[in-house]
Tab-separated table of C-alpha atoms and ligand atoms in Angstrom:
chain	number	residue	atom	x	y	z
A	4	UNK	CA	-12.047	14.447	-2.004
A	5	UNK	CA	-12.873	14.401	1.684
A	6	UNK	CA	-11.355	11.470	3.577
A	7	UNK	CA	-12.329	9.779	6.867
A	8	UNK	CA	-9.666	7.798	8.744
A	9	UNK	CA	-10.713	5.411	11.524
A	10	UNK	CA	-8.341	4.877	14.465
A	11	UNK	CA	-6.296	6.639	17.128
A	12	UNK	CA	-2.834	5.089	17.448
A	13	UNK	CA	0.656	5.822	16.169
A	14	UNK	CA	-0.202	3.974	12.970
A	15	UNK	CA	-3.156	6.293	12.406
A	16	UNK	CA	-1.080	9.434	13.013
A	17	UNK	CA	1.340	8.183	10.332
A	18	UNK	CA	-1.585	7.397	7.982
A	19	UNK	CA	-3.146	10.827	8.663
A	20	UNK	CA	0.225	12.494	7.987
A	21	UNK	CA	0.448	10.747	4.584
A	22	UNK	CA	-3.220	11.340	3.716
A	23	UNK	CA	-3.080	15.058	4.476
A	24	UNK	CA	-0.001	15.547	2.256
A	25	UNK	CA	-1.956	14.192	-0.714
A	26	UNK	CA	-3.113	16.517	-3.460
A	27	UNK	CA	-6.230	14.317	-3.725
A	28	UNK	CA	-7.310	14.853	-0.098
A	29	UNK	CA	-9.725	17.710	0.572
A	30	UNK	CA	-10.766	17.744	4.227
A	31	UNK	CA	-9.401	14.944	6.400
A	32	UNK	CA	-11.365	13.714	9.428
A	33	UNK	CA	-9.935	11.278	11.967
A	34	UNK	CA	-12.229	9.236	14.216
A	35	UNK	CA	-11.308	9.545	17.005
A	36	UNK	CA	-7.654	10.509	16.301
A	37	UNK	CA	-5.191	11.775	18.918
A	38	UNK	CA	-3.450	15.105	19.710
A	39	UNK	CA	-0.964	14.453	16.869
A	40	UNK	CA	-3.591	13.925	14.173
A	41	UNK	CA	-5.029	17.381	14.926
A	42	UNK	CA	-2.160	18.773	12.845
A	43	UNK	CA	-3.329	16.705	9.854
A	44	UNK	CA	-7.089	17.190	9.987
A	45	UNK	CA	-10.132	17.345	12.260
A	46	UNK	CA	-10.598	14.804	15.038
A	47	UNK	CA	-14.186	13.636	15.431
A	48	UNK	CA	-15.798	11.658	18.249
A	49	UNK	CA	-17.252	8.794	16.217
A	50	UNK	CA	-17.536	5.210	17.414
A	51	UNK	CA	-16.445	2.922	14.565
A	52	UNK	CA	-18.674	0.127	15.918
A	53	UNK	CA	-21.731	2.336	15.351
A	54	UNK	CA	-21.967	1.762	11.601
A	55	UNK	CA	-25.089	3.873	11.154
A	56	UNK	CA	-23.391	6.856	12.827
A	57	UNK	CA	-20.316	6.440	10.608
A	58	UNK	CA	-22.535	6.338	7.505
A	59	UNK	CA	-24.432	9.454	8.628
A	60	UNK	CA	-21.107	11.271	9.144
A	61	UNK	CA	-19.873	10.198	5.696
A	62	UNK	CA	-23.048	11.545	4.086
A	63	UNK	CA	-23.069	14.796	6.044
A	64	UNK	CA	-19.406	15.560	5.284
A	65	UNK	CA	-19.400	14.226	1.712
A	66	UNK	CA	-16.612	11.738	2.432
A	67	UNK	CA	-15.324	10.112	-0.766
A	68	UNK	CA	-12.981	7.590	0.863
A	69	UNK	CA	-12.926	5.919	4.281
A	70	UNK	CA	-9.636	4.383	5.448
A	71	UNK	CA	-9.765	1.886	8.303
A	72	UNK	CA	-6.600	1.703	10.457
A	73	UNK	CA	-7.174	-1.061	13.045
A	74	UNK	CA	-8.371	-4.652	12.605
A	75	UNK	CA	-11.350	-4.617	14.967
A	76	UNK	CA	-13.737	-2.539	12.787
A	77	UNK	CA	-12.726	-4.598	9.722
A	78	UNK	CA	-13.428	-7.879	11.495
A	79	UNK	CA	-16.756	-6.361	12.647
A	80	UNK	CA	-17.695	-5.726	9.008
A	81	UNK	CA	-17.494	-1.944	8.639
A	82	UNK	CA	-16.350	-2.324	5.008
A	83	UNK	CA	-19.321	-4.542	4.111
A	84	UNK	CA	-21.800	-2.111	5.641
A	85	UNK	CA	-20.371	1.025	4.042
A	86	UNK	CA	-19.824	-0.644	0.649
A	87	UNK	CA	-23.413	-1.899	0.660
A	88	UNK	CA	-24.400	1.740	1.126
A	89	UNK	CA	-22.396	2.816	-1.910
A	90	UNK	CA	-19.330	4.192	-0.073
A	91	UNK	CA	-15.682	3.652	-0.972
A	92	UNK	CA	-13.655	2.000	1.801
A	93	UNK	CA	-9.989	0.983	1.976
A	94	UNK	CA	-9.866	-2.215	4.028
A	95	UNK	CA	-11.023	-5.816	3.497
A	96	UNK	CA	-14.544	-7.143	3.960
A	97	UNK	CA	-15.469	-9.088	7.097
A	98	UNK	CA	-14.983	-12.392	5.251
A	99	UNK	CA	-11.550	-11.364	3.890
A	100	UNK	CA	-10.491	-9.917	7.283
A	101	UNK	CA	-10.841	-13.465	8.651
A	102	UNK	CA	-7.227	-13.871	7.529
A	103	UNK	CA	-6.449	-11.973	10.742
A	104	UNK	CA	-9.659	-12.668	12.676
A	105	UNK	CA	-9.313	-16.460	12.598
A	106	UNK	CA	-5.941	-18.214	12.689
A	107	UNK	CA	-7.524	-21.533	11.635
A	108	UNK	CA	-9.151	-19.845	8.620
A	109	UNK	CA	-5.805	-18.320	7.582
A	110	UNK	CA	-4.016	-21.649	8.006
A	111	UNK	CA	-6.705	-23.426	5.961
A	112	UNK	CA	-6.326	-20.991	3.046
A	113	UNK	CA	-2.529	-21.228	3.202
A	114	UNK	CA	-2.664	-25.010	3.132
A	115	UNK	CA	-5.197	-25.113	0.286
A	116	UNK	CA	-3.234	-22.688	-1.896
A	117	UNK	CA	0.263	-23.969	-1.094
A	118	UNK	CA	1.568	-20.961	0.845
A	119	UNK	CA	4.596	-21.867	3.023
A	120	UNK	CA	3.726	-21.980	6.745
A	121	UNK	CA	4.329	-24.233	9.754
A	122	UNK	CA	2.413	-27.505	10.249
A	123	UNK	CA	-0.646	-27.189	12.468
A	124	UNK	CA	-3.718	-28.825	13.943
A	125	UNK	CA	-7.015	-27.194	14.931
A	126	UNK	CA	-8.934	-28.216	18.058
A	127	UNK	CA	-12.456	-27.121	18.956
A	128	UNK	CA	-13.195	-26.010	22.518
A	129	UNK	CA	-14.827	-29.361	23.357
A	130	UNK	CA	-11.776	-31.302	22.155
A	131	UNK	CA	-9.585	-30.527	25.173
A	132	UNK	CA	-8.833	-34.228	25.651
A	133	UNK	CA	-7.616	-34.639	22.076
A	134	UNK	CA	-5.524	-31.466	22.334
A	135	UNK	CA	-3.934	-32.710	25.571
A	136	UNK	CA	-3.188	-36.055	23.956
A	137	UNK	CA	-1.618	-34.379	20.901
A	138	UNK	CA	0.580	-32.167	23.091
A	139	UNK	CA	1.732	-35.090	25.198
A	140	UNK	CA	2.388	-37.340	22.210
A	141	UNK	CA	4.116	-34.667	20.140
A	142	UNK	CA	6.441	-33.808	23.026
A	143	UNK	CA	8.648	-31.490	20.919
A	144	UNK	CA	9.655	-28.091	22.304
A	145	UNK	CA	9.049	-25.239	21.957
A	146	UNK	CA	5.459	-25.667	20.777
A	147	UNK	CA	3.040	-22.898	19.717
A	148	UNK	CA	-0.550	-22.676	21.010
A	149	UNK	CA	-2.853	-19.924	19.749
A	150	UNK	CA	-6.389	-18.767	20.416
A	151	UNK	CA	-8.230	-18.809	17.095
A	152	UNK	CA	-9.777	-15.341	17.288
A	153	UNK	CA	-8.567	-11.779	17.891
A	154	UNK	CA	-6.981	-11.632	21.341
A	155	UNK	CA	-5.171	-8.282	21.295
A	156	UNK	CA	-1.767	-9.989	21.107
A	157	UNK	CA	-2.437	-12.087	24.226
A	158	UNK	CA	-3.581	-15.296	22.563
A	159	UNK	CA	-0.194	-16.836	21.718
A	160	UNK	CA	1.693	-19.189	24.050
A	161	UNK	CA	5.103	-20.697	23.310
A	162	UNK	CA	5.586	-23.370	25.975
A	163	UNK	CA	9.073	-24.803	26.458
A	164	UNK	CA	8.013	-28.036	28.144
A	165	UNK	CA	5.025	-30.293	28.812
A	166	UNK	CA	4.001	-28.583	32.076
A	167	UNK	CA	3.946	-25.167	30.450
A	168	UNK	CA	2.066	-26.549	27.455
A	169	UNK	CA	-0.681	-28.089	29.584
A	170	UNK	CA	-0.948	-24.876	31.622
A	171	UNK	CA	-1.264	-22.865	28.369
A	172	UNK	CA	-3.914	-25.227	27.071
A	173	UNK	CA	-5.965	-24.774	30.249
A	174	UNK	CA	-5.532	-20.994	30.069
A	175	UNK	CA	-6.713	-20.945	26.454
A	176	UNK	CA	-9.667	-23.240	26.997
A	177	UNK	CA	-10.791	-22.423	30.473
A	178	UNK	CA	-11.154	-18.845	31.438
A	179	UNK	CA	-12.004	-17.042	28.254
A	180	UNK	CA	-9.248	-14.483	28.813
A	181	UNK	CA	-7.740	-15.308	25.455
A	182	UNK	CA	-10.797	-15.458	23.251
A	183	UNK	CA	-14.277	-16.724	23.950
A	184	UNK	CA	-14.450	-19.440	26.620
A	185	UNK	CA	-14.143	-22.874	25.139
A	186	UNK	CA	-13.305	-21.476	21.732
A	187	UNK	CA	-11.178	-23.028	19.020
A	188	UNK	CA	-7.394	-23.164	19.227
A	189	UNK	CA	-4.530	-23.873	16.864
A	190	UNK	CA	-1.426	-25.844	17.823
A	191	UNK	CA	1.405	-25.280	15.405
A	192	UNK	CA	5.005	-25.998	14.648
A	193	UNK	CA	7.555	-23.609	16.171
A	194	UNK	CA	9.472	-21.798	13.439
A	195	UNK	CA	12.890	-20.408	14.232
A	196	UNK	CA	14.598	-17.496	12.541
A	197	UNK	CA	14.161	-13.748	12.342
A	198	UNK	CA	10.772	-12.157	11.761
A	199	UNK	CA	10.026	-9.727	8.916
A	200	UNK	CA	6.797	-7.889	8.136
A	201	UNK	CA	5.950	-7.410	4.442
A	202	UNK	CA	3.202	-4.966	3.461
A	203	UNK	CA	1.284	-5.486	0.230
A	204	UNK	CA	-1.498	-3.178	-0.939
A	205	UNK	CA	-4.088	-5.306	-2.766
A	206	UNK	CA	-7.076	-4.512	-4.982
A	207	UNK	CA	-8.703	-7.950	-5.057
A	208	UNK	CA	-6.637	-9.109	-8.053
A	209	UNK	CA	-3.397	-7.133	-8.145
A	210	UNK	CA	-0.818	-6.355	-5.513
A	211	UNK	CA	1.951	-3.846	-4.895
A	212	UNK	CA	4.459	-4.577	-2.159
A	213	UNK	CA	5.243	-1.245	-0.505
A	214	UNK	CA	8.003	-2.130	1.873
A	215	UNK	CA	9.201	-4.587	4.466
A	216	UNK	CA	10.218	-3.804	8.013
A	217	UNK	CA	11.321	-5.503	11.196
A	218	UNK	CA	9.352	-5.004	14.386
A	219	UNK	CA	10.776	-5.431	17.920
A	220	UNK	CA	7.949	-7.076	19.814
A	221	UNK	CA	9.552	-7.759	23.190
A	222	UNK	CA	9.757	-5.102	25.886
A	223	UNK	CA	13.441	-5.627	26.724
A	224	UNK	CA	16.725	-5.140	24.885
A	225	UNK	CA	17.960	-8.245	23.105
A	226	UNK	CA	14.330	-9.314	22.485
A	227	UNK	CA	13.770	-10.303	26.105
A	228	UNK	CA	10.769	-9.995	28.412
A	229	UNK	CA	7.074	-9.778	27.616
A	230	UNK	CA	5.522	-9.325	24.194
A	231	UNK	CA	4.209	-5.828	23.433
A	232	UNK	CA	2.383	-4.176	20.562
A	233	UNK	CA	5.851	-3.353	19.165
A	234	UNK	CA	8.677	-1.272	20.659
A	235	UNK	CA	10.262	-0.068	17.443
A	236	UNK	CA	10.813	-0.899	13.803
A	237	UNK	CA	13.186	-0.249	10.964
A	238	UNK	CA	12.960	-0.729	7.242
A	239	UNK	CA	13.850	-1.838	4.726
A	240	UNK	CA	15.617	-4.831	6.271
A	241	UNK	CA	18.759	-6.663	5.134
A	242	UNK	CA	16.773	-9.907	5.472
A	243	UNK	CA	15.040	-9.572	2.098
A	244	UNK	CA	16.741	-8.272	-1.027
A	245	UNK	CA	14.894	-7.556	-4.277
A	246	UNK	CA	14.903	-11.218	-5.287
A	247	UNK	CA	13.762	-12.270	-1.816
A	248	UNK	CA	10.875	-9.826	-1.926
A	249	UNK	CA	9.921	-11.049	-5.388
A	250	UNK	CA	9.912	-14.572	-3.939
A	251	UNK	CA	7.490	-13.455	-1.215
A	252	UNK	CA	5.260	-11.900	-3.869
A	253	UNK	CA	5.211	-15.110	-5.927
A	254	UNK	CA	4.947	-17.674	-3.120
A	255	UNK	CA	2.862	-15.798	-0.529
A	256	UNK	CA	1.026	-12.671	-1.666
A	257	UNK	CA	-0.167	-13.718	-5.124
A	258	UNK	CA	-1.327	-17.234	-4.147
A	259	UNK	CA	-3.231	-15.703	-1.211
A	260	UNK	CA	-4.906	-13.166	-3.518
A	261	UNK	CA	-5.841	-15.849	-6.033
A	262	UNK	CA	-7.030	-18.110	-3.215
A	263	UNK	CA	-9.189	-15.456	-1.556
A	264	UNK	CA	-10.749	-14.557	-4.925
A	265	UNK	CA	-11.410	-18.247	-5.652
A	266	UNK	CA	-13.057	-18.585	-2.219
A	267	UNK	CA	-15.420	-15.725	-3.124
A	268	UNK	CA	-13.730	-13.204	-0.776
A	269	UNK	CA	-11.406	-11.079	-2.918
A	270	UNK	CA	-8.930	-9.231	-0.718
A	271	UNK	CA	-8.785	-5.428	-0.955
A	272	UNK	CA	-6.669	-3.545	1.545
A	273	UNK	CA	-3.268	-4.066	3.106
A	274	UNK	CA	-2.129	-7.641	3.477
A	275	UNK	CA	0.415	-7.657	6.294
A	276	UNK	CA	2.489	-10.820	5.934
A	277	UNK	CA	4.246	-11.735	9.181
A	278	UNK	CA	7.072	-13.991	8.018
A	279	UNK	CA	9.698	-16.095	9.715
A	280	UNK	CA	12.956	-16.271	7.749
A	281	UNK	CA	13.626	-19.977	8.302
A	282	UNK	CA	16.572	-21.977	6.924
A	283	UNK	CA	14.027	-23.328	4.356
A	284	UNK	CA	13.013	-19.836	3.236
A	285	UNK	CA	10.311	-17.433	4.415
A	286	UNK	CA	7.267	-19.048	6.052
A	287	UNK	CA	4.100	-17.254	7.145
A	288	UNK	CA	3.532	-16.909	10.895
A	289	UNK	CA	0.394	-14.832	10.539
A	290	UNK	CA	-1.500	-12.458	8.309
A	291	UNK	CA	-2.965	-9.176	9.466
A	292	UNK	CA	-5.580	-7.253	7.532
A	293	UNK	CA	-4.094	-3.779	8.169
A	294	UNK	CA	-0.807	-1.887	8.432
A	295	UNK	CA	1.497	-2.816	11.328
A	296	UNK	CA	2.047	-0.544	14.283
A	297	UNK	CA	4.889	0.615	14.517
A	298	UNK	CA	5.889	-0.616	11.019
A	299	UNK	CA	3.487	1.844	9.367
A	300	UNK	CA	5.426	4.706	10.972
A	301	UNK	CA	8.500	3.818	8.874
A	302	UNK	CA	6.557	3.028	5.686
A	303	UNK	CA	4.618	6.294	5.382
A	304	UNK	CA	7.741	8.525	5.439
A	305	UNK	CA	9.364	6.243	2.815
A	306	UNK	CA	6.369	6.424	0.462
A	307	UNK	CA	7.019	9.016	-2.230
A	308	UNK	CA	3.745	8.572	-4.132
A	309	UNK	CA	0.488	10.279	-3.297
A	310	UNK	CA	-1.002	7.993	-0.617
A	311	UNK	CA	-4.669	8.862	-1.238
A	312	UNK	CA	-4.144	8.156	-4.957
A	313	UNK	CA	-2.622	4.774	-4.113
A	314	UNK	CA	-5.563	3.841	-1.871
A	315	UNK	CA	-8.051	4.960	-4.535
A	316	UNK	CA	-6.235	2.828	-7.124
A	317	UNK	CA	-6.598	-0.154	-4.757
A	318	UNK	CA	-10.290	0.504	-4.006
A	319	UNK	CA	-11.060	0.932	-7.714
A	320	UNK	CA	-9.180	-2.221	-8.807
A	321	UNK	CA	-6.542	-0.377	-10.858
A	322	UNK	CA	-3.314	-1.333	-9.097
A	323	UNK	CA	-2.124	-3.100	-12.256
A	324	UNK	CA	-1.634	0.332	-13.823
A	325	UNK	CA	-0.437	2.135	-10.684
A	326	UNK	CA	3.133	1.728	-9.481
A	327	UNK	CA	3.774	3.410	-6.131
A	328	UNK	CA	7.217	4.936	-5.600
A	329	UNK	CA	8.998	4.092	-2.351
A	330	UNK	CA	12.339	5.529	-1.246
A	331	UNK	CA	14.542	2.434	-1.259
A	332	UNK	CA	17.782	4.435	-1.075
A	333	UNK	CA	17.257	5.514	2.550
A	334	UNK	CA	16.630	3.736	5.832
A	335	UNK	CA	13.927	4.541	8.359
A	336	UNK	CA	13.925	3.767	12.084
A	337	UNK	CA	11.037	4.199	14.524
A	338	UNK	CA	11.535	4.222	18.308
A	339	UNK	CA	8.548	3.756	20.576
A	340	UNK	CA	8.612	5.819	23.774
A	341	UNK	CA	6.496	3.956	26.319
A	342	UNK	CA	5.106	4.517	29.800
A	343	UNK	CA	7.200	2.862	32.534
A	344	UNK	CA	5.537	-0.440	33.481
A	345	UNK	CA	4.120	-1.166	30.013
A	346	UNK	CA	3.071	-3.821	28.917
A	347	UNK	CA	1.993	-4.342	32.539
A	348	UNK	CA	0.260	-1.608	34.509
A	349	UNK	CA	1.470	1.977	34.199
A	350	UNK	CA	0.430	5.463	35.219
A	351	UNK	CA	-1.076	7.993	32.846
A	352	UNK	CA	-1.197	11.787	32.873
A	353	UNK	CA	2.580	12.466	32.871
A	354	UNK	CA	3.458	15.788	31.230
A	355	UNK	CA	5.361	15.395	27.940
A	356	UNK	CA	7.984	17.933	26.896
A	357	UNK	CA	10.710	18.439	24.301
A	358	UNK	CA	9.085	17.000	21.174
A	359	UNK	CA	11.357	18.169	18.332
A	360	UNK	CA	9.862	20.017	15.373
A	361	UNK	CA	9.183	17.933	12.260
A	362	UNK	CA	11.997	18.080	9.712
A	363	UNK	CA	12.908	16.324	6.479
A	364	UNK	CA	14.707	13.720	8.621
A	365	UNK	CA	12.534	13.400	11.712
A	366	UNK	CA	8.815	12.929	12.437
A	367	UNK	CA	7.185	12.311	15.784
A	368	UNK	CA	3.901	10.399	15.608
A	369	UNK	CA	1.600	10.398	18.630
A	370	UNK	CA	-0.047	7.257	20.035
A	371	UNK	CA	-1.113	7.279	23.715
A	372	UNK	CA	-1.197	11.037	24.318
A	373	UNK	CA	-3.930	13.468	25.258
A	374	UNK	CA	-4.380	17.139	26.034
A	375	UNK	CA	-5.387	17.653	29.671
A	376	UNK	CA	-7.766	20.277	31.122
A	377	UNK	CA	-4.893	22.757	31.366
A	378	UNK	CA	-3.997	22.275	27.704
A	379	UNK	CA	-0.832	20.317	28.489
A	380	UNK	CA	0.191	17.283	26.439
A	381	UNK	CA	0.214	14.257	28.759
A	382	UNK	CA	0.677	10.496	28.492
A	383	UNK	CA	-2.497	8.488	28.002
A	384	UNK	CA	-1.420	4.945	27.107
A	385	UNK	CA	1.311	2.319	27.107
A	386	UNK	CA	2.932	3.285	23.839
A	387	UNK	CA	3.067	7.089	23.951
A	388	UNK	CA	5.110	8.486	21.052
A	389	UNK	CA	6.902	7.215	17.943
A	390	UNK	CA	10.093	8.955	16.873
A	391	UNK	CA	10.946	8.225	13.240
A	392	UNK	CA	14.171	9.220	11.502
A	393	UNK	CA	15.436	8.826	7.960
A	394	UNK	CA	19.124	8.211	7.265
A	395	UNK	CA	21.374	7.448	4.340
A	396	UNK	CA	22.394	4.283	6.161
A	397	UNK	CA	20.599	2.176	8.749
A	398	UNK	CA	23.187	3.306	11.316
A	399	UNK	CA	22.431	6.965	10.502
A	400	UNK	CA	18.688	6.514	10.848
A	401	UNK	CA	19.147	4.763	14.210
A	402	UNK	CA	21.490	7.506	15.472
A	403	UNK	CA	19.164	10.311	14.331
A	404	UNK	CA	16.130	8.626	15.900
A	405	UNK	CA	17.903	8.223	19.255
A	406	UNK	CA	19.169	11.838	19.135
A	407	UNK	CA	15.649	13.147	18.501
A	408	UNK	CA	14.168	10.852	21.175
A	409	UNK	CA	16.711	12.113	23.733
A	410	UNK	CA	15.086	15.561	23.569
A	411	UNK	CA	11.727	14.202	24.740
A	412	UNK	CA	10.901	13.613	28.370
A	413	UNK	CA	8.072	12.469	30.605
A	414	UNK	CA	8.164	10.750	33.982
A	415	UNK	CA	8.809	7.035	33.629
A	416	UNK	CA	9.697	7.201	29.901
A	417	UNK	CA	10.944	3.803	28.727
A	418	UNK	CA	12.489	2.906	25.387
A	419	UNK	CA	14.567	0.028	24.128
A	420	UNK	CA	18.179	0.969	23.466
A	421	UNK	CA	18.796	-1.532	20.652
A	422	UNK	CA	16.177	-0.828	17.970
A	423	UNK	CA	17.693	-1.706	14.589
A	424	UNK	CA	20.691	-3.516	16.105
A	425	UNK	CA	19.482	-6.820	14.611
A	426	UNK	CA	19.699	-5.215	11.179
A	427	UNK	CA	23.108	-3.626	11.772
A	428	UNK	CA	24.499	-6.996	12.805
A	429	UNK	CA	23.821	-8.292	9.281
A	430	UNK	CA	26.059	-5.788	7.464
B	103	AMP	P1	1.007	-13.859	16.289
B	103	AMP	O1	-0.025	-13.214	17.156
B	103	AMP	O2	0.515	-15.040	15.521
B	103	AMP	O3	1.769	-12.856	15.481
B	103	AMP	O4	2.151	-14.360	17.291
B	103	AMP	C1	2.834	-13.465	18.133
B	103	AMP	C2	4.306	-13.774	18.127
B	103	AMP	O5	4.525	-15.103	18.556
B	103	AMP	C3	4.942	-13.707	16.739
B	103	AMP	O6	5.316	-12.423	16.383
B	103	AMP	C4	6.136	-14.611	16.924
B	103	AMP	O7	7.186	-13.928	17.577
B	103	AMP	C5	5.617	-15.667	17.837
B	103	AMP	N1	5.127	-16.814	17.045
B	103	AMP	C6	3.875	-17.013	16.601
B	103	AMP	N2	3.783	-18.152	15.885
B	103	AMP	C7	5.023	-18.695	15.883
B	103	AMP	C8	5.584	-19.882	15.315
B	103	AMP	N3	4.842	-20.763	14.623
B	103	AMP	N4	6.893	-20.103	15.524
B	103	AMP	C9	7.654	-19.252	16.234
B	103	AMP	N5	7.189	-18.122	16.795
B	103	AMP	C10	5.877	-17.839	16.629
B	104	LIG	N1	3.651	-4.587	14.868
B	104	LIG	C1	2.805	-5.688	15.058
B	104	LIG	C2	1.422	-5.485	14.656
B	104	LIG	O1	1.032	-4.427	14.192
B	104	LIG	O2	0.628	-6.417	14.781
C-alpha cells in the first residue's frame, strides 16, 4: 500500500523511518519531508493546507493511507476532507483535534468526564475586567494563563506575582501575538511535579498505550531558561510503572475516548497526554492530537510491531484485536542538536559534518536541515538533528547518545548536557 506522510520535522523523519520499514508500505511519499526522509521515501512539494492538491496527489499515486504528523493540518480539518472523499487517514477529525486546538474545549471535556486536571476558569476576550479581578482576588502564585488556541508553544504564561500576571493578561488579550486578538483565555491552577508524556493510539473506541517518555522543554541544563519545542527526551520513564500506566489508561485515556464518542466526535489517532505527576497522582496539563517531538524519536525505535499495520488497525477500528509490541526491556534517549541562539534568533546555512551511520543502537533523525546549492547538508532551523540511542540501561542509552552526538559538528551547535539526568536521579 502506498503511504503519504505529512510533515517535515524530526518527528516526521522518525515516522517515515518506521513507515518505510513496514512490510505493508509500498511507496512512501513525504510532504514536504527533509533531507533525512529522502532515505525513507520520496519527498514531494505539497502544501498540506491545499486539501484539493493533497487529494489529487493521493488519487494520482494511489495512496492507501495518509498519516498526518503535525497538529496544524489536523486542526484545519484535513482528515475530514480526505475522509469525506473516501480516503483513509491516520489523525483525528477537526472536531476531535479541538482537544489540542482549544484548551477550554479540552478542559470542558475533562471536567464533564471526570478526568483529573487542575482547576480552571475561562474568560472571553471582552471579559478582561473579570479576568483581572479574578487574578487579583485569587492572588496565589505561580498562576497559569493560556491562550485558548494554537500558539506554537508561545501561549502559556506562568506568572510568579501580581505584576507579572497582569502583564501576561495584557499580552494575551492585547496584541494578538499569542492567538487572535481579544480571543479567549484560560486561567488555571499551577500543578507541581515532574511532567510525563503518554502516547495512546486510538481507533475511536479502543486504545493501545505505546510508550511514555519525558521531554526536556527548557533550553538550559537543569530545566532553566526559555521554553523550546523540546531539547531531548528519554523513555520509558521511572515515573510510571506498569500499574501507573494502567491507572493513566483507566482514569485519563479511556474516559476521554468514551467522552469524545459521547460528544459525537470519536477520537482516532494519537492521543498525547501531557501529565503532571502531582502528589495526588497524575493530572492532565494538556492533550495534543499527534505524536510529540522529540518524544516520537524515542518511541519509533522502541516499536517492534509493523507501524503501518498498527495505523491501519487504528483507522479501521480494530485495535481491540491488535496488540502492538514495544521493547520495554531497553531504554531510548534522544538528544536535540540545535542552532546557537535558539529559541531566539539564530543563523542558518551552517555546514553539518560527522553524522554517524545508522546502527542497531543509534539513529540520527533530521529536523531543520537542508541540502544547499552545492549539495552540502546545512542547518535550516532551530532544532537541527535528533540523535537517538538505545541502551540496556537508561545510563547506557544516555552515554551512547552523547558519544554519537560528539561526532557531529556545525558552527554554533548547542545541546543540553543533562538529557535523561532527571530519570537517572530516580534510580
Ligand atoms: P502547554 O502548552 O499547555 O503544554 O504548556 C506548556 C508548558 O507549561 C507545560 O509543558 C508545562 O511545563 C507548563 N504548564 C502548563 N500548564 C501548567 C500547569 N497547570 N501547571 C504547571 N505547569 C504548567
Ligand atoms: N514535545 C512537546 C510537543 O511535541 O508538544
